[in-house]
Amino acid sequence: MGSFAVCSPDSFDELLKCLRAATPKSKILAGGTDLVIQIREKKYSPDVVIDLSRLGELKFIKEEASKIRIGSLTNFTTIAESPVIKKYALCLAQAAAGVGSVQIRNSGTIGGNVANASPAADSIPALVALGAEILIAGPEGSRAEKIEDFLLGVEKTTLKPDEVITEIAIPRLQGNYRSAFCKLGRRKALAIARINLAVVVRFNDGGDILEEMRIGLGAVGSTAFRPLDAEKKLTGRKLDAQLLDEMALELSRVVEEKIAGRASMPYKKEAIKGLVYEAGEMLKRK
């Protein structure tokens, strides 16, 4: 794999020291499920690898009055099984449960998944639909960015070589909210999504009218995104068969426009319809 130095901090202060010495070639190692393979395949030849595995303080899920905070080193198994995430962000728990194999879910971290910025990442459409904020730290201080602003393209983010994601914060959705995540992969086992969908909805007090809808579309274009025009057209309606038919057509049009000219477009514009109906059935369950 080539030779490189390893910095393995066991405290946040030690991490900042490692980051001060980082160069544009340096890499952050979280769960390692992506980076180790990339180094072996010589996609990257880092001079320094900053190994975060000893930083227990970045492994947490905390419920606060207005938000849920998830440490960047929290693995997908923990997220999938968390009662807090299931209660307030079910689509994220469902996305985490579908990541790779058991071994990958035990090792892979949410911070690493976001930083890797794969268009097919399962957690990102859920985080986009949930309105997540990414907290970033480095020697120059800390900052927060909306996930849509953080993601710049395929494997591109605003993260600098001397910065690291410390946590992901999502609003603590209170009221009659429900959410769902589903994806379509090439095969059932260890499937990398060919297209994935997260939907967050808020019902009125009567539980039949959608007062708010947020959609996260992934593996369509360079980053996950929200189709805002489609969301507006579908809000204020009953969640019934007619709405799902319209939603399927709307998102099919979105997919067609987003990846027009790509060989995968005819398949994906039909595949999204199936995901809409699947998500709709999940949202109908209380």
C-alpha positions as protocol buffer text, in pm:
chain_id: "A"
residue {
  index: 1
  type: MET
  ca { x: 0 y: 0 z: 0 }
}
residue {
  index: 2
  type: GLY
  ca { x: 302 y: 229 z: 18 }
}
residue {
  index: 3
  type: SER
  ca { x: 443 y: 394 z: 326 }
}
residue {
  index: 4
  type: PHE
  ca { x: 284 y: 673 z: 527 }
}
residue {
  index: 5
  type: ALA
  ca { x: 295 y: 809 z: 879 }
}
residue {
  index: 6
  type: VAL
  ca { x: 5 y: 744 z: 1117 }
}
residue {
  index: 7
  type: CYS
  ca { x: -119 y: 990 z: 1375 }
}
residue {
  index: 8
  type: SER
  ca { x: -356 y: 829 z: 1626 }
}
residue {
  index: 9
  type: PRO
  ca { x: -488 y: 1087 z: 1874 }
}
residue {
  index: 10
  type: ASP
  ca { x: -671 y: 979 z: 2189 }
}
residue {
  index: 11
  type: SER
  ca { x: -813 y: 1321 z: 2275 }
}
residue {
  index: 12
  type: PHE
  ca { x: -954 y: 1619 z: 2088 }
}
residue {
  index: 13
  type: ASP
  ca { x: -648 y: 1830 z: 2176 }
}
residue {
  index: 14
  type: GLU
  ca { x: -424 y: 1561 z: 2030 }
}
residue {
  index: 15
  type: LEU
  ca { x: -644 y: 1553 z: 1720 }
}
residue {
  index: 16
  type: LEU
  ca { x: -593 y: 1926 z: 1668 }
}
residue {
  index: 17
  type: LYS
  ca { x: -216 y: 1873 z: 1687 }
}
residue {
  index: 18
  type: CYS
  ca { x: -240 y: 1608 z: 1416 }
}
residue {
  index: 19
  type: LEU
  ca { x: -456 y: 1834 z: 1202 }
}
residue {
  index: 20
  type: ARG
  ca { x: -206 y: 2121 z: 1229 }
}
residue {
  index: 21
  type: ALA
  ca { x: 52 y: 1895 z: 1065 }
}
residue {
  index: 22
  type: ALA
  ca { x: -186 y: 1783 z: 789 }
}
residue {
  index: 23
  type: THR
  ca { x: -107 y: 1844 z: 423 }
}
residue {
  index: 24
  type: PRO
  ca { x: -330 y: 1827 z: 112 }
}
residue {
  index: 25
  type: LYS
  ca { x: -221 y: 1462 z: 78 }
}
residue {
  index: 26
  type: SER
  ca { x: -318 y: 1366 z: 434 }
}
residue {
  index: 27
  type: LYS
  ca { x: -625 y: 1149 z: 491 }
}
residue {
  index: 28
  type: ILE
  ca { x: -864 y: 1100 z: 781 }
}
residue {
  index: 29
  type: LEU
  ca { x: -935 y: 738 z: 880 }
}
residue {
  index: 30
  type: ALA
  ca { x: -1269 y: 686 z: 1054 }
}
residue {
  index: 31
  type: GLY
  ca { x: -1420 y: 341 z: 1003 }
}
residue {
  index: 32
  type: GLY
  ca { x: -1182 y: 267 z: 717 }
}
residue {
  index: 33
  type: THR
  ca { x: -1438 y: 81 z: 505 }
}
residue {
  index: 34
  type: ASP
  ca { x: -1369 y: 312 z: 210 }
}
residue {
  index: 35
  type: LEU
  ca { x: -1023 y: 460 z: 269 }
}
residue {
  index: 36
  type: VAL
  ca { x: -838 y: 132 z: 326 }
}
residue {
  index: 37
  type: ILE
  ca { x: -963 y: 0 z: -9 }
}
residue {
  index: 38
  type: GLN
  ca { x: -882 y: 327 z: -184 }
}
residue {
  index: 39
  type: ILE
  ca { x: -524 y: 319 z: -54 }
}
residue {
  index: 40
  type: ARG
  ca { x: -482 y: -46 z: -154 }
}
residue {
  index: 41
  type: GLU
  ca { x: -608 y: 35 z: -503 }
}
residue {
  index: 42
  type: LYS
  ca { x: -363 y: 329 z: -512 }
}
residue {
  index: 43
  type: LYS
  ca { x: -638 y: 582 z: -562 }
}
residue {
  index: 44
  type: TYR
  ca { x: -472 y: 774 z: -279 }
}
residue {
  index: 45
  type: SER
  ca { x: -109 y: 778 z: -164 }
}
residue {
  index: 46
  type: PRO
  ca { x: -128 y: 972 z: 162 }
}
residue {
  index: 47
  type: ASP
  ca { x: 175 y: 1105 z: 346 }
}
residue {
  index: 48
  type: VAL
  ca { x: -9 y: 1098 z: 680 }
}
residue {
  index: 49
  type: VAL
  ca { x: -317 y: 906 z: 790 }
}
residue {
  index: 50
  type: ILE
  ca { x: -496 y: 1051 z: 1093 }
}
residue {
  index: 51
  type: ASP
  ca { x: -662 y: 754 z: 1264 }
}
residue {
  index: 52
  type: LEU
  ca { x: -967 y: 861 z: 1467 }
}
residue {
  index: 53
  type: SER
  ca { x: -1047 y: 517 z: 1613 }
}
residue {
  index: 54
  type: ARG
  ca { x: -927 y: 605 z: 1965 }
}
residue {
  index: 55
  type: LEU
  ca { x: -1146 y: 915 z: 1991 }
}
residue {
  index: 56
  type: GLY
  ca { x: -1431 y: 776 z: 2198 }
}
residue {
  index: 57
  type: GLU
  ca { x: -1563 y: 1127 z: 2260 }
}
residue {
  index: 58
  type: LEU
  ca { x: -1685 y: 1140 z: 1898 }
}
residue {
  index: 59
  type: LYS
  ca { x: -1904 y: 830 z: 1944 }
}
residue {
  index: 60
  type: PHE
  ca { x: -2244 y: 935 z: 2079 }
}
residue {
  index: 61
  type: ILE
  ca { x: -2611 y: 997 z: 2014 }
}
residue {
  index: 62
  type: LYS
  ca { x: -2759 y: 1273 z: 2231 }
}
residue {
  index: 63
  type: GLU
  ca { x: -3117 y: 1394 z: 2246 }
}
residue {
  index: 64
  type: GLU
  ca { x: -3155 y: 1764 z: 2324 }
}
residue {
  index: 65
  type: ALA
  ca { x: -3456 y: 1993 z: 2338 }
}
residue {
  index: 66
  type: SER
  ca { x: -3437 y: 2105 z: 1977 }
}
residue {
  index: 67
  type: LYS
  ca { x: -3200 y: 1862 z: 1807 }
}
residue {
  index: 68
  type: ILE
  ca { x: -3044 y: 1519 z: 1798 }
}
residue {
  index: 69
  type: ARG
  ca { x: -2663 y: 1519 z: 1797 }
}
residue {
  index: 70
  type: ILE
  ca { x: -2472 y: 1226 z: 1646 }
}
residue {
  index: 71
  type: GLY
  ca { x: -2096 y: 1197 z: 1695 }
}
residue {
  index: 72
  type: SER
  ca { x: -1913 y: 1155 z: 1366 }
}
residue {
  index: 73
  type: LEU
  ca { x: -1755 y: 824 z: 1475 }
}
residue {
  index: 74
  type: THR
  ca { x: -2089 y: 664 z: 1563 }
}
residue {
  index: 75
  type: ASN
  ca { x: -2120 y: 347 z: 1357 }
}
residue {
  index: 76
  type: PHE
  ca { x: -2419 y: 245 z: 1149 }
}
residue {
  index: 77
  type: THR
  ca { x: -2518 y: -43 z: 1376 }
}
residue {
  index: 78
  type: THR
  ca { x: -2553 y: 197 z: 1669 }
}
residue {
  index: 79
  type: ILE
  ca { x: -2759 y: 439 z: 1458 }
}
residue {
  index: 80
  type: ALA
  ca { x: -2983 y: 164 z: 1318 }
}
residue {
  index: 81
  type: GLU
  ca { x: -3058 y: 31 z: 1665 }
}
residue {
  index: 82
  type: SER
  ca { x: -3090 y: 364 z: 1851 }
}
residue {
  index: 83
  type: PRO
  ca { x: -3436 y: 421 z: 2008 }
}
residue {
  index: 84
  type: VAL
  ca { x: -3378 y: 798 z: 1975 }
}
residue {
  index: 85
  type: ILE
  ca { x: -3304 y: 779 z: 1603 }
}
residue {
  index: 86
  type: LYS
  ca { x: -3596 y: 542 z: 1544 }
}
residue {
  index: 87
  type: LYS
  ca { x: -3829 y: 782 z: 1726 }
}
residue {
  index: 88
  type: TYR
  ca { x: -3724 y: 1111 z: 1566 }
}
residue {
  index: 89
  type: ALA
  ca { x: -3547 y: 1011 z: 1242 }
}
residue {
  index: 90
  type: LEU
  ca { x: -3670 y: 668 z: 1138 }
}
residue {
  index: 91
  type: CYS
  ca { x: -3553 y: 717 z: 779 }
}
residue {
  index: 92
  type: LEU
  ca { x: -3193 y: 753 z: 904 }
}
residue {
  index: 93
  type: ALA
  ca { x: -3222 y: 434 z: 1112 }
}
residue {
  index: 94
  type: GLN
  ca { x: -3358 y: 254 z: 806 }
}
residue {
  index: 95
  type: ALA
  ca { x: -3078 y: 389 z: 587 }
}
residue {
  index: 96
  type: ALA
  ca { x: -2815 y: 285 z: 842 }
}
residue {
  index: 97
  type: ALA
  ca { x: -2965 y: -64 z: 864 }
}
residue {
  index: 98
  type: GLY
  ca { x: -2922 y: -109 z: 489 }
}
residue {
  index: 99
  type: VAL
  ca { x: -2554 y: -13 z: 470 }
}
residue {
  index: 100
  type: GLY
  ca { x: -2338 y: -302 z: 347 }
}
residue {
  index: 101
  type: SER
  ca { x: -2287 y: -608 z: 563 }
}
residue {
  index: 102
  type: VAL
  ca { x: -2299 y: -648 z: 940 }
}
residue {
  index: 103
  type: GLN
  ca { x: -1921 y: -605 z: 948 }
}
residue {
  index: 104
  type: ILE
  ca { x: -1939 y: -282 z: 748 }
}
residue {
  index: 105
  type: ARG
  ca { x: -2218 y: -145 z: 967 }
}
residue {
  index: 106
  type: ASN
  ca { x: -2012 y: -224 z: 1276 }
}
residue {
  index: 107
  type: SER
  ca { x: -1710 y: -38 z: 1136 }
}
residue {
  index: 108
  type: GLY
  ca { x: -1847 y: 228 z: 903 }
}
residue {
  index: 109
  type: THR
  ca { x: -1918 y: 566 z: 1058 }
}
residue {
  index: 110
  type: ILE
  ca { x: -2170 y: 831 z: 969 }
}
residue {
  index: 111
  type: GLY
  ca { x: -1902 y: 1099 z: 959 }
}
residue {
  index: 112
  type: GLY
  ca { x: -1693 y: 895 z: 719 }
}
residue {
  index: 113
  type: ASN
  ca { x: -1995 y: 828 z: 499 }
}
residue {
  index: 114
  type: VAL
  ca { x: -2074 y: 1198 z: 475 }
}
residue {
  index: 115
  type: ALA
  ca { x: -1711 y: 1304 z: 423 }
}
residue {
  index: 116
  type: ASN
  ca { x: -1664 y: 1045 z: 147 }
}
residue {
  index: 117
  type: ALA
  ca { x: -1949 y: 1218 z: -40 }
}
residue {
  index: 118
  type: SER
  ca { x: -2044 y: 927 z: -262 }
}
residue {
  index: 119
  type: PRO
  ca { x: -2354 y: 1003 z: -473 }
}
residue {
  index: 120
  type: ALA
  ca { x: -2487 y: 659 z: -371 }
}
residue {
  index: 121
  type: ALA
  ca { x: -2428 y: 696 z: 5 }
}
residue {
  index: 122
  type: ASP
  ca { x: -2732 y: 571 z: 195 }
}
residue {
  index: 123
  type: SER
  ca { x: -2717 y: 808 z: 492 }
}
residue {
  index: 124
  type: ILE
  ca { x: -2697 y: 1129 z: 289 }
}
residue {
  index: 125
  type: PRO
  ca { x: -3050 y: 1141 z: 133 }
}
residue {
  index: 126
  type: ALA
  ca { x: -3194 y: 1079 z: 480 }
}
residue {
  index: 127
  type: LEU
  ca { x: -2979 y: 1357 z: 628 }
}
residue {
  index: 128
  type: VAL
  ca { x: -3078 y: 1592 z: 345 }
}
residue {
  index: 129
  type: ALA
  ca { x: -3450 y: 1524 z: 402 }
}
residue {
  index: 130
  type: LEU
  ca { x: -3406 y: 1567 z: 778 }
}
residue {
  index: 131
  type: GLY
  ca { x: -3234 y: 1906 z: 741 }
}
residue {
  index: 132
  type: ALA
  ca { x: -2903 y: 1795 z: 890 }
}
residue {
  index: 133
  type: GLU
  ca { x: -2622 y: 2027 z: 986 }
}
residue {
  index: 134
  type: ILE
  ca { x: -2256 y: 1920 z: 969 }
}
residue {
  index: 135
  type: LEU
  ca { x: -2025 y: 2038 z: 1248 }
}
residue {
  index: 136
  type: ILE
  ca { x: -1661 y: 2075 z: 1147 }
}
residue {
  index: 137
  type: ALA
  ca { x: -1351 y: 2146 z: 1355 }
}
residue {
  index: 138
  type: GLY
  ca { x: -987 y: 2228 z: 1285 }
}
residue {
  index: 139
  type: PRO
  ca { x: -696 y: 2431 z: 1421 }
}
residue {
  index: 140
  type: GLU
  ca { x: -861 y: 2755 z: 1303 }
}
residue {
  index: 141
  type: GLY
  ca { x: -1180 y: 2683 z: 1498 }
}
residue {
  index: 142
  type: SER
  ca { x: -1517 y: 2521 z: 1436 }
}
residue {
  index: 143
  type: ARG
  ca { x: -1803 y: 2588 z: 1197 }
}
residue {
  index: 144
  type: ALA
  ca { x: -2138 y: 2443 z: 1097 }
}
residue {
  index: 145
  type: GLU
  ca { x: -2283 y: 2394 z: 749 }
}
residue {
  index: 146
  type: LYS
  ca { x: -2609 y: 2269 z: 610 }
}
residue {
  index: 147
  type: ILE
  ca { x: -2545 y: 1934 z: 447 }
}
residue {
  index: 148
  type: GLU
  ca { x: -2652 y: 2069 z: 106 }
}
residue {
  index: 149
  type: ASP
  ca { x: -2382 y: 2338 z: 132 }
}
residue {
  index: 150
  type: PHE
  ca { x: -2122 y: 2092 z: 259 }
}
residue {
  index: 151
  type: LEU
  ca { x: -2157 y: 1858 z: -41 }
}
residue {
  index: 152
  type: LEU
  ca { x: -2001 y: 2001 z: -357 }
}
residue {
  index: 153
  type: GLY
  ca { x: -2003 y: 1700 z: -592 }
}
residue {
  index: 154
  type: VAL
  ca { x: -1879 y: 1345 z: -636 }
}
residue {
  index: 155
  type: GLU
  ca { x: -1633 y: 1291 z: -346 }
}
residue {
  index: 156
  type: LYS
  ca { x: -1608 y: 1669 z: -306 }
}
residue {
  index: 157
  type: THR
  ca { x: -1696 y: 1866 z: 8 }
}
residue {
  index: 158
  type: THR
  ca { x: -1600 y: 2193 z: 174 }
}
residue {
  index: 159
  type: LEU
  ca { x: -1379 y: 2000 z: 419 }
}
residue {
  index: 160
  type: LYS
  ca { x: -1021 y: 2128 z: 424 }
}
residue {
  index: 161
  type: PRO
  ca { x: -719 y: 1896 z: 473 }
}
residue {
  index: 162
  type: ASP
  ca { x: -680 y: 2021 z: 831 }
}
residue {
  index: 163
  type: GLU
  ca { x: -1048 y: 1981 z: 924 }
}
residue {
  index: 164
  type: VAL
  ca { x: -1261 y: 1693 z: 1047 }
}
residue {
  index: 165
  type: ILE
  ca { x: -1634 y: 1635 z: 1094 }
}
residue {
  index: 166
  type: THR
  ca { x: -1708 y: 1615 z: 1466 }
}
residue {
  index: 167
  type: GLU
  ca { x: -2083 y: 1560 z: 1463 }
}
residue {
  index: 168
  type: ILE
  ca { x: -2405 y: 1567 z: 1265 }
}
residue {
  index: 169
  type: ALA
  ca { x: -2702 y: 1750 z: 1412 }
}
residue {
  index: 170
  type: ILE
  ca { x: -3061 y: 1700 z: 1299 }
}
residue {
  index: 171
  type: PRO
  ca { x: -3373 y: 1882 z: 1421 }
}
residue {
  index: 172
  type: ARG
  ca { x: -3568 y: 1697 z: 1687 }
}
residue {
  index: 173
  type: LEU
  ca { x: -3890 y: 1661 z: 1492 }
}
residue {
  index: 174
  type: GLN
  ca { x: -4184 y: 1709 z: 1726 }
}
residue {
  index: 175
  type: GLY
  ca { x: -4544 y: 1664 z: 1627 }
}
residue {
  index: 176
  type: ASN
  ca { x: -4704 y: 1433 z: 1379 }
}
residue {
  index: 177
  type: TYR
  ca { x: -4393 y: 1351 z: 1177 }
}
residue {
  index: 178
  type: ARG
  ca { x: -4315 y: 1028 z: 996 }
}
residue {
  index: 179
  type: SER
  ca { x: -4029 y: 932 z: 768 }
}
residue {
  index: 180
  type: ALA
  ca { x: -3915 y: 648 z: 545 }
}
residue {
  index: 181
  type: PHE
  ca { x: -3611 y: 541 z: 346 }
}
residue {
  index: 182
  type: CYS
  ca { x: -3583 y: 286 z: 67 }
}
residue {
  index: 183
  type: LYS
  ca { x: -3331 y: 205 z: -202 }
}
residue {
  index: 184
  type: LEU
  ca { x: -3275 y: -11 z: -505 }
}
residue {
  index: 185
  type: GLY
  ca { x: -2941 y: -185 z: -552 }
}
residue {
  index: 186
  type: ARG
  ca { x: -2793 y: -420 z: -806 }
}
residue {
  index: 187
  type: ARG
  ca { x: -2838 y: -711 z: -569 }
}
residue {
  index: 188
  type: LYS
  ca { x: -2984 y: -764 z: -225 }
}
residue {
  index: 189
  type: ALA
  ca { x: -2661 y: -841 z: -43 }
}
residue {
  index: 190
  type: LEU
  ca { x: -2411 y: -559 z: 11 }
}
residue {
  index: 191
  type: ALA
  ca { x: -2591 y: -349 z: -248 }
}
residue {
  index: 192
  type: ILE
  ca { x: -2456 y: -11 z: -347 }
}
residue {
  index: 193
  type: ALA
  ca { x: -2765 y: 192 z: -423 }
}
residue {
  index: 194
  type: ARG
  ca { x: -2851 y: 256 z: -783 }
}
residue {
  index: 195
  type: ILE
  ca { x: -3112 y: 498 z: -655 }
}
residue {
  index: 196
  type: ASN
  ca { x: -3236 y: 581 z: -307 }
}
residue {
  index: 197
  type: LEU
  ca { x: -3511 y: 789 z: -154 }
}
residue {
  index: 198
  type: ALA
  ca { x: -3584 y: 942 z: 185 }
}
residue {
  index: 199
  type: VAL
  ca { x: -3915 y: 1110 z: 266 }
}
residue {
  index: 200
  type: VAL
  ca { x: -4003 y: 1312 z: 577 }
}
residue {
  index: 201
  type: VAL
  ca { x: -4364 y: 1424 z: 620 }
}
residue {
  index: 202
  type: ARG
  ca { x: -4566 y: 1610 z: 881 }
}
residue {
  index: 203
  type: PHE
  ca { x: -4938 y: 1541 z: 909 }
}
residue {
  index: 204
  type: ASN
  ca { x: -5201 y: 1778 z: 1043 }
}
residue {
  index: 205
  type: ASP
  ca { x: -5363 y: 1716 z: 1380 }
}
residue {
  index: 206
  type: GLY
  ca { x: -5622 y: 1495 z: 1215 }
}
residue {
  index: 207
  type: GLY
  ca { x: -5348 y: 1279 z: 1072 }
}
residue {
  index: 208
  type: ASP
  ca { x: -5473 y: 1279 z: 712 }
}
residue {
  index: 209
  type: ILE
  ca { x: -5333 y: 1594 z: 543 }
}
residue {
  index: 210
  type: LEU
  ca { x: -4963 y: 1640 z: 463 }
}
residue {
  index: 211
  type: GLU
  ca { x: -4870 y: 1983 z: 597 }
}
residue {
  index: 212
  type: GLU
  ca { x: -4503 y: 1938 z: 509 }
}
residue {
  index: 213
  type: MET
  ca { x: -4303 y: 1707 z: 283 }
}
residue {
  index: 214
  type: ARG
  ca { x: -3927 y: 1683 z: 245 }
}
residue {
  index: 215
  type: ILE
  ca { x: -3765 y: 1449 z: -5 }
}
residue {
  index: 216
  type: GLY
  ca { x: -3402 y: 1341 z: -33 }
}
residue {
  index: 217
  type: LEU
  ca { x: -3300 y: 1182 z: -364 }
}
residue {
  index: 218
  type: GLY
  ca { x: -2970 y: 995 z: -392 }
}
residue {
  index: 219
  type: ALA
  ca { x: -2767 y: 829 z: -667 }
}
residue {
  index: 220
  type: VAL
  ca { x: -2925 y: 1075 z: -910 }
}
residue {
  index: 221
  type: GLY
  ca { x: -2662 y: 1326 z: -1016 }
}
residue {
  index: 222
  type: SER
  ca { x: -2346 y: 1418 z: -828 }
}
residue {
  index: 223
  type: THR
  ca { x: -2496 y: 1467 z: -480 }
}
residue {
  index: 224
  type: ALA
  ca { x: -2818 y: 1393 z: -296 }
}
residue {
  index: 225
  type: PHE
  ca { x: -3068 y: 1678 z: -320 }
}
residue {
  index: 226
  type: ARG
  ca { x: -3420 y: 1794 z: -244 }
}
residue {
  index: 227
  type: PRO
  ca { x: -3661 y: 1841 z: -540 }
}
residue {
  index: 228
  type: LEU
  ca { x: -3821 y: 2153 z: -394 }
}
residue {
  index: 229
  type: ASP
  ca { x: -4077 y: 2214 z: -669 }
}
residue {
  index: 230
  type: ALA
  ca { x: -4207 y: 1859 z: -639 }
}
residue {
  index: 231
  type: GLU
  ca { x: -4233 y: 1895 z: -261 }
}
residue {
  index: 232
  type: LYS
  ca { x: -4448 y: 2208 z: -298 }
}
residue {
  index: 233
  type: LYS
  ca { x: -4684 y: 2041 z: -545 }
}
residue {
  index: 234
  type: LEU
  ca { x: -4740 y: 1745 z: -313 }
}
residue {
  index: 235
  type: THR
  ca { x: -4796 y: 1937 z: 12 }
}
residue {
  index: 236
  type: GLY
  ca { x: -5141 y: 2004 z: 153 }
}
residue {
  index: 237
  type: ARG
  ca { x: -5285 y: 1678 z: 22 }
}
residue {
  index: 238
  type: LYS
  ca { x: -5405 y: 1347 z: 160 }
}
residue {
  index: 239
  type: LEU
  ca { x: -5158 y: 1061 z: 155 }
}
residue {
  index: 240
  type: ASP
  ca { x: -5362 y: 839 z: -74 }
}
residue {
  index: 241
  type: ALA
  ca { x: -5321 y: 643 z: -396 }
}
residue {
  index: 242
  type: GLN
  ca { x: -5375 y: 952 z: -611 }
}
residue {
  index: 243
  type: LEU
  ca { x: -5103 y: 1145 z: -429 }
}
residue {
  index: 244
  type: LEU
  ca { x: -4857 y: 857 z: -464 }
}
residue {
  index: 245
  type: ASP
  ca { x: -4933 y: 831 z: -835 }
}
residue {
  index: 246
  type: GLU
  ca { x: -4862 y: 1202 z: -877 }
}
residue {
  index: 247
  type: MET
  ca { x: -4550 y: 1180 z: -661 }
}
residue {
  index: 248
  type: ALA
  ca { x: -4421 y: 891 z: -872 }
}
residue {
  index: 249
  type: LEU
  ca { x: -4470 y: 1093 z: -1191 }
}
residue {
  index: 250
  type: GLU
  ca { x: -4318 y: 1409 z: -1041 }
}
residue {
  index: 251
  type: LEU
  ca { x: -4004 y: 1234 z: -920 }
}
residue {
  index: 252
  type: SER
  ca { x: -3976 y: 1040 z: -1245 }
}
residue {
  index: 253
  type: ARG
  ca { x: -3966 y: 1377 z: -1426 }
}
residue {
  index: 254
  type: VAL
  ca { x: -3708 y: 1506 z: -1178 }
}
residue {
  index: 255
  type: VAL
  ca { x: -3484 y: 1205 z: -1239 }
}
residue {
  index: 256
  type: GLU
  ca { x: -3522 y: 1239 z: -1617 }
}
residue {
  index: 257
  type: GLU
  ca { x: -3422 y: 1605 z: -1610 }
}
residue {
  index: 258
  type: LYS
  ca { x: -3138 y: 1558 z: -1360 }
}
residue {
  index: 259
  type: ILE
  ca { x: -2954 y: 1283 z: -1551 }
}
residue {
  index: 260
  type: ALA
  ca { x: -3076 y: 1347 z: -1906 }
}
residue {
  index: 261
  type: GLY
  ca { x: -2848 y: 1180 z: -2158 }
}
residue {
  index: 262
  type: ARG
  ca { x: -2705 y: 924 z: -1919 }
}
residue {
  index: 263
  type: ALA
  ca { x: -2738 y: 555 z: -2002 }
}
residue {
  index: 264
  type: SER
  ca { x: -2896 y: 491 z: -1660 }
}
residue {
  index: 265
  type: MET
  ca { x: -3172 y: 750 z: -1703 }
}
residue {
  index: 266
  type: PRO
  ca { x: -3445 y: 530 z: -1860 }
}
residue {
  index: 267
  type: TYR
  ca { x: -3400 y: 271 z: -1585 }
}
residue {
  index: 268
  type: LYS
  ca { x: -3385 y: 517 z: -1297 }
}
residue {
  index: 269
  type: LYS
  ca { x: -3685 y: 724 z: -1405 }
}
residue {
  index: 270
  type: GLU
  ca { x: -3895 y: 407 z: -1382 }
}
residue {
  index: 271
  type: ALA
  ca { x: -3721 y: 268 z: -1072 }
}
residue {
  index: 272
  type: ILE
  ca { x: -3799 y: 579 z: -867 }
}
residue {
  index: 273
  type: LYS
  ca { x: -4171 y: 510 z: -909 }
}
residue {
  index: 274
  type: GLY
  ca { x: -4136 y: 179 z: -725 }
}
residue {
  index: 275
  type: LEU
  ca { x: -3949 y: 348 z: -442 }
}
residue {
  index: 276
  type: VAL
  ca { x: -4224 y: 610 z: -412 }
}
residue {
  index: 277
  type: TYR
  ca { x: -4492 y: 343 z: -365 }
}
residue {
  index: 278
  type: GLU
  ca { x: -4273 y: 154 z: -118 }
}
residue {
  index: 279
  type: ALA
  ca { x: -4206 y: 469 z: 86 }
}
residue {
  index: 280
  type: GLY
  ca { x: -4574 y: 560 z: 71 }
}
residue {
  index: 281
  type: GLU
  ca { x: -4677 y: 230 z: 227 }
}
residue {
  index: 282
  type: MET
  ca { x: -4420 y: 280 z: 502 }
}
residue {
  index: 283
  type: LEU
  ca { x: -4547 y: 632 z: 574 }
}
residue {
  index: 284
  type: LYS
  ca { x: -4906 y: 511 z: 610 }
}
residue {
  index: 285
  type: ARG
  ca { x: -4807 y: 296 z: 907 }
}
residue {
  index: 286
  type: LYS
  ca { x: -4830 y: 471 z: 1242 }
}
